[in-house]
Every structure is written in C-alpha cells, then in structure tokens.
Short mmCIF file of C-alpha atoms in Angstrom, two decimals:
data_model
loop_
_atom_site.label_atom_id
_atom_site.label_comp_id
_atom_site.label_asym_id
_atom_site.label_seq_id
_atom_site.Cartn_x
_atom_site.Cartn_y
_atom_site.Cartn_z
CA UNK A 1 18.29 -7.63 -10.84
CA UNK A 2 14.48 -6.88 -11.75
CA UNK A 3 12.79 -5.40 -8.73
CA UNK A 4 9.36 -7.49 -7.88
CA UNK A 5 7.81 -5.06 -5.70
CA UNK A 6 6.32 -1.63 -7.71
CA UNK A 7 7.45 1.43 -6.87
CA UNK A 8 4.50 4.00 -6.18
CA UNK A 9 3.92 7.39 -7.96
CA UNK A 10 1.57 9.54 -6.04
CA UNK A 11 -1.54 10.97 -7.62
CA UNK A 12 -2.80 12.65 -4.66
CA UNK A 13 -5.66 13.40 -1.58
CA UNK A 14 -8.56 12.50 -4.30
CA UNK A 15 -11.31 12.20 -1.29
CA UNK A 16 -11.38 14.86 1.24
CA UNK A 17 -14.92 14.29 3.22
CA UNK A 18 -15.08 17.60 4.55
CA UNK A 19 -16.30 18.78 0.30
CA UNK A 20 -19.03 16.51 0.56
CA UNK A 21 -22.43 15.38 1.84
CA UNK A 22 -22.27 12.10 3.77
CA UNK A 23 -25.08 10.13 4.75
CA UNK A 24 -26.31 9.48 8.67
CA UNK A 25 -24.86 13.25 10.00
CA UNK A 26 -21.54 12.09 9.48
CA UNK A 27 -18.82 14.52 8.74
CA UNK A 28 -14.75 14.37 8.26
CA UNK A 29 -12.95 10.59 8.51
CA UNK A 30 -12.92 8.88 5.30
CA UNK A 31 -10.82 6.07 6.83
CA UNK A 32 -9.46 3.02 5.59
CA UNK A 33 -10.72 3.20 1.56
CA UNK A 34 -11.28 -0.59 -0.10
CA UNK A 35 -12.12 -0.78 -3.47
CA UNK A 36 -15.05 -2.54 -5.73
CA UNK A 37 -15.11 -2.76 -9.26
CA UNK A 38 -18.46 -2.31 -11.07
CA UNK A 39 -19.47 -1.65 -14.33
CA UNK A 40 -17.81 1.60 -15.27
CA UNK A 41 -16.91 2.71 -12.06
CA UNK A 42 -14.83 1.72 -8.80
CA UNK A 43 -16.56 2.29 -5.94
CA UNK A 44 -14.30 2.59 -2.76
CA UNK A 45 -15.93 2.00 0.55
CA UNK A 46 -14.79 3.69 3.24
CA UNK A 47 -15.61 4.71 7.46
CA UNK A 48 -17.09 7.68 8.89
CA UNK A 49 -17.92 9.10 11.88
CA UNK A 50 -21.27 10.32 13.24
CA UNK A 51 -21.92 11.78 16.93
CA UNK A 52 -23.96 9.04 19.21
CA UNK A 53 -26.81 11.87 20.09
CA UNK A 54 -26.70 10.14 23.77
CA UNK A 55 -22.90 10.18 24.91
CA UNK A 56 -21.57 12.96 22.14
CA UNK A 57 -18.87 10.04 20.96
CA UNK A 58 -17.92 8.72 18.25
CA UNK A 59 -19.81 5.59 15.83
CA UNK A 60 -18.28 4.43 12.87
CA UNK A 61 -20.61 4.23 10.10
CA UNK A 62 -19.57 2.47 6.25
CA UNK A 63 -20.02 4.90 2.99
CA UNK A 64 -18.59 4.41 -0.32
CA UNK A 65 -17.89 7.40 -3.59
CA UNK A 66 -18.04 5.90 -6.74
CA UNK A 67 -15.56 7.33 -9.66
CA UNK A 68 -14.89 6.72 -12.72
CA UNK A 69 -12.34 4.47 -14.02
CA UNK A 70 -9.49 7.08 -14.69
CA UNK A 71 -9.92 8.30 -10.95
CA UNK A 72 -10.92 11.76 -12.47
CA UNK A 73 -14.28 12.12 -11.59
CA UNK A 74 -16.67 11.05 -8.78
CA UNK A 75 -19.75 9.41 -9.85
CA UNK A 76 -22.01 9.55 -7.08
CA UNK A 77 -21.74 8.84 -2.96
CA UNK A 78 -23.90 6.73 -0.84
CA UNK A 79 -26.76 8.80 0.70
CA UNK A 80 -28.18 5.65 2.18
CA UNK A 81 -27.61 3.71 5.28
CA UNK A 82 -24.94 0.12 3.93
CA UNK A 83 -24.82 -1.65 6.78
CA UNK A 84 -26.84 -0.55 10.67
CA UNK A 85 -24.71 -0.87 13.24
CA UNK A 86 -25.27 -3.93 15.62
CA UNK A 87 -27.73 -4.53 18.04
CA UNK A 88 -27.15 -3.50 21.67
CA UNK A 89 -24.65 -5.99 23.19
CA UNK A 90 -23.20 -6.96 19.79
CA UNK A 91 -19.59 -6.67 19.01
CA UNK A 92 -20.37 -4.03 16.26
CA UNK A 93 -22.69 -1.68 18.19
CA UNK A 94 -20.26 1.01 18.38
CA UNK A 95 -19.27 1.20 14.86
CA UNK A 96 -17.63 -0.80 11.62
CA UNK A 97 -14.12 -0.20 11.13
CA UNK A 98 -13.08 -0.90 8.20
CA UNK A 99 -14.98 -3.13 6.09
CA UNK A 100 -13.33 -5.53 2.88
CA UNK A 101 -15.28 -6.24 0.09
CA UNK A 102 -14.93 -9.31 -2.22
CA UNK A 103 -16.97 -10.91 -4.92
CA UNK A 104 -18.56 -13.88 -4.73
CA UNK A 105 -20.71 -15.26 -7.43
CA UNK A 106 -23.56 -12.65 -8.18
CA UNK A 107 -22.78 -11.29 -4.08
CA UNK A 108 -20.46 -9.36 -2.52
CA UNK A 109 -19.12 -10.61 0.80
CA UNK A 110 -18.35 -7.47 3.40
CA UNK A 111 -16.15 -8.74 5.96
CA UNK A 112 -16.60 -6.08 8.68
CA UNK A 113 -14.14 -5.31 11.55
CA UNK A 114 -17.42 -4.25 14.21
CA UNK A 115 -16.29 -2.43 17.53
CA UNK A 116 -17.75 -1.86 20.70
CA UNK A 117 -17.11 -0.09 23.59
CA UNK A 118 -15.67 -1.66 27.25
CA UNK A 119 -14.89 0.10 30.60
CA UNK A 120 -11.46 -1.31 31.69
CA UNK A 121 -10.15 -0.89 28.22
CA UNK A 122 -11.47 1.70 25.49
CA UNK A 123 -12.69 -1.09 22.68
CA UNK A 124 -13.21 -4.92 21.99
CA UNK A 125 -13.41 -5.89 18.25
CA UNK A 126 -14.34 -9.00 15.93
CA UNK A 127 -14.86 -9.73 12.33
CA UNK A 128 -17.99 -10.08 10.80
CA UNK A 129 -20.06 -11.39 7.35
CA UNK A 130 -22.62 -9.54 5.69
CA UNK A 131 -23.55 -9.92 1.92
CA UNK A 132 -25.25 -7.75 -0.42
CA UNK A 133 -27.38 -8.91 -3.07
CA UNK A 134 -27.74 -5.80 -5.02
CA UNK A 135 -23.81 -4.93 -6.07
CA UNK A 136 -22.90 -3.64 -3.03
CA UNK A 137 -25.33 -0.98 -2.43
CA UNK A 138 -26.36 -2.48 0.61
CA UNK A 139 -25.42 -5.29 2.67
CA UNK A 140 -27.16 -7.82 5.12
CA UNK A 141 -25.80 -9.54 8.11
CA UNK A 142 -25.26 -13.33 8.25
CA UNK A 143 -25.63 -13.07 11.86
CA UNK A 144 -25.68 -11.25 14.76
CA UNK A 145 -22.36 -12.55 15.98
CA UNK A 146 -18.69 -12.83 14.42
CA UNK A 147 -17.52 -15.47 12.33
CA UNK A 148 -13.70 -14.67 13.57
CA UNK A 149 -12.90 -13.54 17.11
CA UNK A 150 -11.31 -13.82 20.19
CA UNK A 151 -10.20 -17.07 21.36
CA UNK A 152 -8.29 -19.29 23.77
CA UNK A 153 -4.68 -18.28 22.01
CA UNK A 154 -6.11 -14.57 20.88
CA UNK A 155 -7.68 -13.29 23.67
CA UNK A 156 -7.90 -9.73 22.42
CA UNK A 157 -9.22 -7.48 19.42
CA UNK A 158 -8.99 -10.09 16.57
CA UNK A 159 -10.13 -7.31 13.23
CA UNK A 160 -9.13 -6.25 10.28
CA UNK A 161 -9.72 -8.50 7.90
CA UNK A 162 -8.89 -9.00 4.61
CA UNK A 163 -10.30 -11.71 2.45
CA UNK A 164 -8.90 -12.98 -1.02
CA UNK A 165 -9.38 -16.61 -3.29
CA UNK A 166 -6.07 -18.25 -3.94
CA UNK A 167 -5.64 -21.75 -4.47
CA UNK A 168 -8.64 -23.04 -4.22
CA UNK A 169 -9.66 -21.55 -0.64
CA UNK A 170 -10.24 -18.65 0.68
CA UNK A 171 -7.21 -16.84 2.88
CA UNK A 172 -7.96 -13.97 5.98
CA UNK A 173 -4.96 -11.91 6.70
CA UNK A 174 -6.25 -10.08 10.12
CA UNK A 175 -4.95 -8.75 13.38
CA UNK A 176 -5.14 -10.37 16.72
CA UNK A 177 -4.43 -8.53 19.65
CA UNK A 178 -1.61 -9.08 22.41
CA UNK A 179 -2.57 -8.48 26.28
CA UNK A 180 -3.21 -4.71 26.78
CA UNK A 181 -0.35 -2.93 28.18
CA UNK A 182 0.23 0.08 30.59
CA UNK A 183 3.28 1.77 29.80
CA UNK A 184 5.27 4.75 31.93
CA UNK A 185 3.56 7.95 31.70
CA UNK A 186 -0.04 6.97 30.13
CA UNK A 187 -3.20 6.89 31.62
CA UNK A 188 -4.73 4.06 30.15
CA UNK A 189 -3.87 0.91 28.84
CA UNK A 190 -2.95 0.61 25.14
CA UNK A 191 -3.28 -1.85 22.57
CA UNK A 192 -0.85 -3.58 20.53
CA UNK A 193 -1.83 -6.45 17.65
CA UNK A 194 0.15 -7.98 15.45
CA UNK A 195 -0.96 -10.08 11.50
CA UNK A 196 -1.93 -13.45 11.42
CA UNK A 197 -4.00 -15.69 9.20
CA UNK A 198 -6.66 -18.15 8.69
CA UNK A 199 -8.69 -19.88 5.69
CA UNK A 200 -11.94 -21.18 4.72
CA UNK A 201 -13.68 -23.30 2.12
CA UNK A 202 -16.68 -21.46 1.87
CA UNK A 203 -15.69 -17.75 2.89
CA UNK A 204 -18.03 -18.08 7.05
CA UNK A 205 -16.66 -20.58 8.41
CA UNK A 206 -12.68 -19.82 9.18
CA UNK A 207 -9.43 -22.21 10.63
CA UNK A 208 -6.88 -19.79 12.08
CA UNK A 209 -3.25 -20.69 11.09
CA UNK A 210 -0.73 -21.38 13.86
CA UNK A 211 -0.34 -17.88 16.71
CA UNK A 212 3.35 -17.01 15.70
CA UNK A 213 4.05 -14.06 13.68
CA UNK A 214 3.64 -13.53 10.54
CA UNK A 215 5.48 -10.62 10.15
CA UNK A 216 8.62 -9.49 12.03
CA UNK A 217 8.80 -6.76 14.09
CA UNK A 218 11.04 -3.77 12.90
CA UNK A 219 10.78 -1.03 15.75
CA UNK A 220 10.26 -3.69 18.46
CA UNK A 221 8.65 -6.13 20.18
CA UNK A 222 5.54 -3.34 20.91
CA UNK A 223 5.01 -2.48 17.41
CA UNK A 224 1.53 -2.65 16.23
CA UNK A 225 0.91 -3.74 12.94
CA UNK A 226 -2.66 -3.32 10.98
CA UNK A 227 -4.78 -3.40 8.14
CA UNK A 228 -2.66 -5.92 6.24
CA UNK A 229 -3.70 -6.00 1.95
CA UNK A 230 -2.49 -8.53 -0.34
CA UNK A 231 -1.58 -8.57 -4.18
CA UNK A 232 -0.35 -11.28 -6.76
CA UNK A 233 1.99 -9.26 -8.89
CA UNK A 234 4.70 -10.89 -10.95
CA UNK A 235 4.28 -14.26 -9.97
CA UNK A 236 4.72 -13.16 -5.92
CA UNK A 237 2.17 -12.84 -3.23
CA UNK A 238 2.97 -8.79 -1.56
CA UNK A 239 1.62 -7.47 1.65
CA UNK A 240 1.10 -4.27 2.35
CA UNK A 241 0.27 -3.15 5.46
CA UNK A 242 0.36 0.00 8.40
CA UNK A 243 2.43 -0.20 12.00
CA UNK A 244 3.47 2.42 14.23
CA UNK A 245 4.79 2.57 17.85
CA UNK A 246 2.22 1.43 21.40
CA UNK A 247 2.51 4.94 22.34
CA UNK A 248 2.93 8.67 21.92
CA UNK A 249 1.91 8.25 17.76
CA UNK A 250 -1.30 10.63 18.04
CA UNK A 251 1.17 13.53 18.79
CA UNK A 252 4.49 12.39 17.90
CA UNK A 253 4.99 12.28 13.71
CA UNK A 254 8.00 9.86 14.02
CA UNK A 255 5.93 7.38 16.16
CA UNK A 256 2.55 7.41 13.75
CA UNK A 257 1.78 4.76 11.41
CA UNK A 258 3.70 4.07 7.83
CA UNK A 259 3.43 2.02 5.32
CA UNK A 260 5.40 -1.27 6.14
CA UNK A 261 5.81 -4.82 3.14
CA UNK A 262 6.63 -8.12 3.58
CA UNK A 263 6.57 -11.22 0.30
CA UNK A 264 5.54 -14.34 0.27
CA UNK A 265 5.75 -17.40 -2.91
CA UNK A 266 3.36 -19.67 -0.50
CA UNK A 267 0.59 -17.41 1.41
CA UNK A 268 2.09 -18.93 4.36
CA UNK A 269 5.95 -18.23 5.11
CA UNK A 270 6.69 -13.96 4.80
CA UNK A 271 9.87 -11.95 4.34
CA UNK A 272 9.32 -8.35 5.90
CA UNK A 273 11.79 -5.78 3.77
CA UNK A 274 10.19 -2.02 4.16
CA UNK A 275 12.79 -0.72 2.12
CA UNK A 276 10.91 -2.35 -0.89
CA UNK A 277 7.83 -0.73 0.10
CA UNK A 278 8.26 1.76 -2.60
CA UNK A 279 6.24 5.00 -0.92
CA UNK A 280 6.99 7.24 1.89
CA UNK A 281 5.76 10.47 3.75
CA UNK A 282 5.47 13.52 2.48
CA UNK A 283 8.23 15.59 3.07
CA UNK A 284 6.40 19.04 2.81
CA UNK A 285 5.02 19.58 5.95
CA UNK A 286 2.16 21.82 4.97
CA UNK A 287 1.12 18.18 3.06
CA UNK A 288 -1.76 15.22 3.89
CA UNK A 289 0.26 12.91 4.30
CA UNK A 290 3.17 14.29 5.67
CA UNK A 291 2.87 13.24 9.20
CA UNK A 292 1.07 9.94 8.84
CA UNK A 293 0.51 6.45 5.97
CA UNK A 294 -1.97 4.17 7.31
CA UNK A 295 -4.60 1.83 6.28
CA UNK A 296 -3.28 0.94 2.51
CA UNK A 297 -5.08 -1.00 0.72
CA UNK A 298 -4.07 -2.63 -2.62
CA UNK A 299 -6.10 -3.08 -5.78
CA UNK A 300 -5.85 -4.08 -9.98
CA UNK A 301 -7.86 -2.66 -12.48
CA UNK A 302 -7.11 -2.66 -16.43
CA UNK A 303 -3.79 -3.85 -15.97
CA UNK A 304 -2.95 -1.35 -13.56
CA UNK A 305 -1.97 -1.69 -9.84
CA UNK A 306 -3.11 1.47 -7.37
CA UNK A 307 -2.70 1.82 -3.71
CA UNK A 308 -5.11 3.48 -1.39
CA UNK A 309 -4.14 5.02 1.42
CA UNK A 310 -4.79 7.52 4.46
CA UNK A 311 -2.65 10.10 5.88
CA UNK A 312 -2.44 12.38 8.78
CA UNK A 313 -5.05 12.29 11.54
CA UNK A 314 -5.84 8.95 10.87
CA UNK A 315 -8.05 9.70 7.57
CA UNK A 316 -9.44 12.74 8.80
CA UNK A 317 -8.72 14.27 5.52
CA UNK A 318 -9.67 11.47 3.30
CA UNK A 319 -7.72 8.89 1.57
CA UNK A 320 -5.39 9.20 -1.68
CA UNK A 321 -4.11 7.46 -4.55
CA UNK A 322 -0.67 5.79 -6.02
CA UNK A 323 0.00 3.92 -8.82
CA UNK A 324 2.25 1.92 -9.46
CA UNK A 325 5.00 2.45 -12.02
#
C-alpha cells in the first residue's frame, strides 16, 4: 500500500536567534517560522520578543532571515520594523503571534494572529490583514480591527490563522478558543482551543464553517490544538498541526506540544491519524527538540516538501528544518 503522507528526515536547528542581531532590542524566540518564496531566496518570517520598557514583559514583534534556496546559507535578516504593533486598545497591542504569509497578485497578504493583554485572564487574541506592497519587506494594516474574531459561538481567542487558494476561494484553518478553565492545583485559568475553518472570496472578508471539530481529540476532551498548516501532496489535502495537554506542559516533557496530522480529499471532512505524522522528538536529551514540536509549518519549493518547526521552550532556540523523503 503506497503511504500518502511523507515521512520527515531532519536537517536540523538552522535558526538559533541567540547568533544573531534582531531588530527592535529583541533577543532569543524565533517562534512559529512561515515561509515566502522570492527570487533566489526563501525568506521565513518568524516572532520575537522585546521587553515593554514600562512593565519589563514581554511584546511579540515579526522578523524574517532570508536563505538561500539549498537552506545552506542565510542571506540577510530584517533590521527594520515589518509590521508596529497596534494602537492602544487594539487587539494586537501586545504583540503578533505568528503571522502567515500568502501571495496575492503583485502583494503579499500577512494574516496576523495580534494579542493583547486582559486582567481576569492572561491574553485575548484575533486575526488580522495587513499587505505589503514591496515583497514582503514591510507590511501595512487594512485596519485597525480584525477581520476574524470572537463571536456569538467562539467567544474566546479565535488566532492562528492560516490562509491558502483552493478551489476557487480562499480557506482559513484557525483556532477558536473554548471557555477558560480552572483546573486542581493552578493558579490561574488556562486556555484550551481547538481547529476550525472558514472561507472567503476575496481573502478580508471571512464565513466561518459550522463550530464542531475539525479534528478529534487524541489525549482528551482538554487537548489544545494550534497552529494548524496545510499541503496538497499526492492528490490529498494534509494538516499538520501542534497540541499538547491544558496543563503542567511548561514543565512536564510528556505534556508539551507535538506534532499531531489529520487528511482530508474535500477541505472540509478530516481523518486525524498521528501515527502518519512521520516525525517525532528527539530522543537525545541534550537535543532542541527533545522535549518539545510545536508550531510546524508546511511548505514546497522545487519539487521538494520541507517542514518548519520549533522545539523546546517554545522556540526559544529557533526553529529547524525536515524534508520530506
């Protein structure tokens, strides 16, 4: 029986943030890496962290390293601001976390997932639209606001987004987020989201699909799933995407995110089988990604299918490469 999903041959931490200058005083976190294709290069775009000089926390700021085609050297990384953060009040004043790239036309579209900060709970997010008009060196809001977000159905943290053309419209695979949840033994309430959908004609102005699941649950009913990426490869749709347990995964290696894949042959109906996901953890434990696989992200270039990925920490360490065999 010919297998439809790849199987993934690691190549390796190729970004580690700490080696480099980043724009905006931001240092370590190269978090959730998207890619671009340009003219000799692939740019990957990816979120770091500054300090807010008023509170000492965190902002999430979007940077992107340029290599070459073979992945064996890097070009060149953004010393410039690509997006500001939001205004004061707007649901991406905190930070952008993570940001998809797509082309359309002579633009690129940068679906952002903004994030700001709340007092009962630690975070509120939404999806936004900016476009660049120079290749992606820079990008430009549509609008102050969202063009997906909470709602009567998905009260919580809709994000994520991730925004492909098939079939003559344009699909959103994001996450929407349950009720927050206080659990035995925490402090504060935590978040759990699961995948859903929506589409669009024209890439702003977005129909979410029907509130049941897309994808199953496979550790229980308070798994969170995130970041979902999707391929056409061999005549089937493949999603790729991170989930880990509600609590306990900052400290606990067996509760942190993996890499988790469902199918599809419609974009709409989606058949959840991890065993086909084809990559795993480290099992050195001196290792980046040994503890931790989140925010994949999945890309073709020159007839060739590679995965991004993060590892422990969350991306503290950078992101890293597979390819698929």
């Amino acid at each position: 029986m010919t297998r439809l999903a790849p199987i993934w041959k690691k190549r390796g931490l190729i970004f580690d943030p700490s080696e480099h200058a980043l724009p905006l005083g931001c240092e370590q976190f190269a978090q959730s890496p998207q890619a671009l294709i340009g003219e000799g290069y692939i740019r990957i775009y990816f979120s770091t962290r500054s300090r807010d000089t008023k509170t000492e926390k965190y902002l999430s700021h979007v940077c992107y390293v340029d290599f070459s085609n073979d992945f064996q050297d890097i070009l060149r990384i953004a010393q410039h601001q690509v997006i500001p953060l939001g205004e004061l009040g707007c649901f991406d004043e905190h930070g952008i976390f993570p940001i998809n790239v797509v082309p359309v036309g002579d633009q690129v579209y940068g679906y952002t997932c903004g994030w700001s900060r709340r007092s009962a709970v630690s975070v509120e997010t939404g999806i936004g639209l900016a476009v660049s008009h120079d290749g992606g060196r820079t990008f430009q809001r549509r609008g102050s606001g969202p063009v997906l977000s909470a709602s009567l159905n998905e009260p919580c943290l809709v994000g994520d987004g991730f925004v492909r053309h098939y079939q003559d419209r344009y699909y959103m695979w994001y996450i929407y987020g349950l009720p927050w949840k206080h659990f035995e033994g925490t402090s504060q309430a935590e978040r759990i989201y699961k995948i859903a959908y929506a589409t669009s004609h024209d890439g702003l102005t977005w129909k979410k699909a029907s509130r049941s699941p897309l994808i199953s649950d496979a550790i229980g009913e308070d798994e969170c799933q995130a970041l979902p990426t999707v391929i056409e490869y061999q005549g089937r749709y493949h999603m790729y995407f991170c989930f880990r347990y509600a609590t306990d995964f900052r400290t606990n290696p067996d509760r942190g995110y993996r890499i988790g894949y469902a199918y599809s042959d419609d974009l709409q109906t989606w058949t959840r089988d991890d065993s086909l996901v084809g990559i795993s953890k480290s099992g050195n434990s001196n290792d980046w990604d040994s503890e931790m696989m989140c925010y994949p992200h999945v890309f073709s270039h020159s007839n060739q299918l590679y995965l991004l990925y993060n590892g422990n920490q969350f991306g503290r360490h950078g992101f890293g490469l597979a390819v698929a065999e």
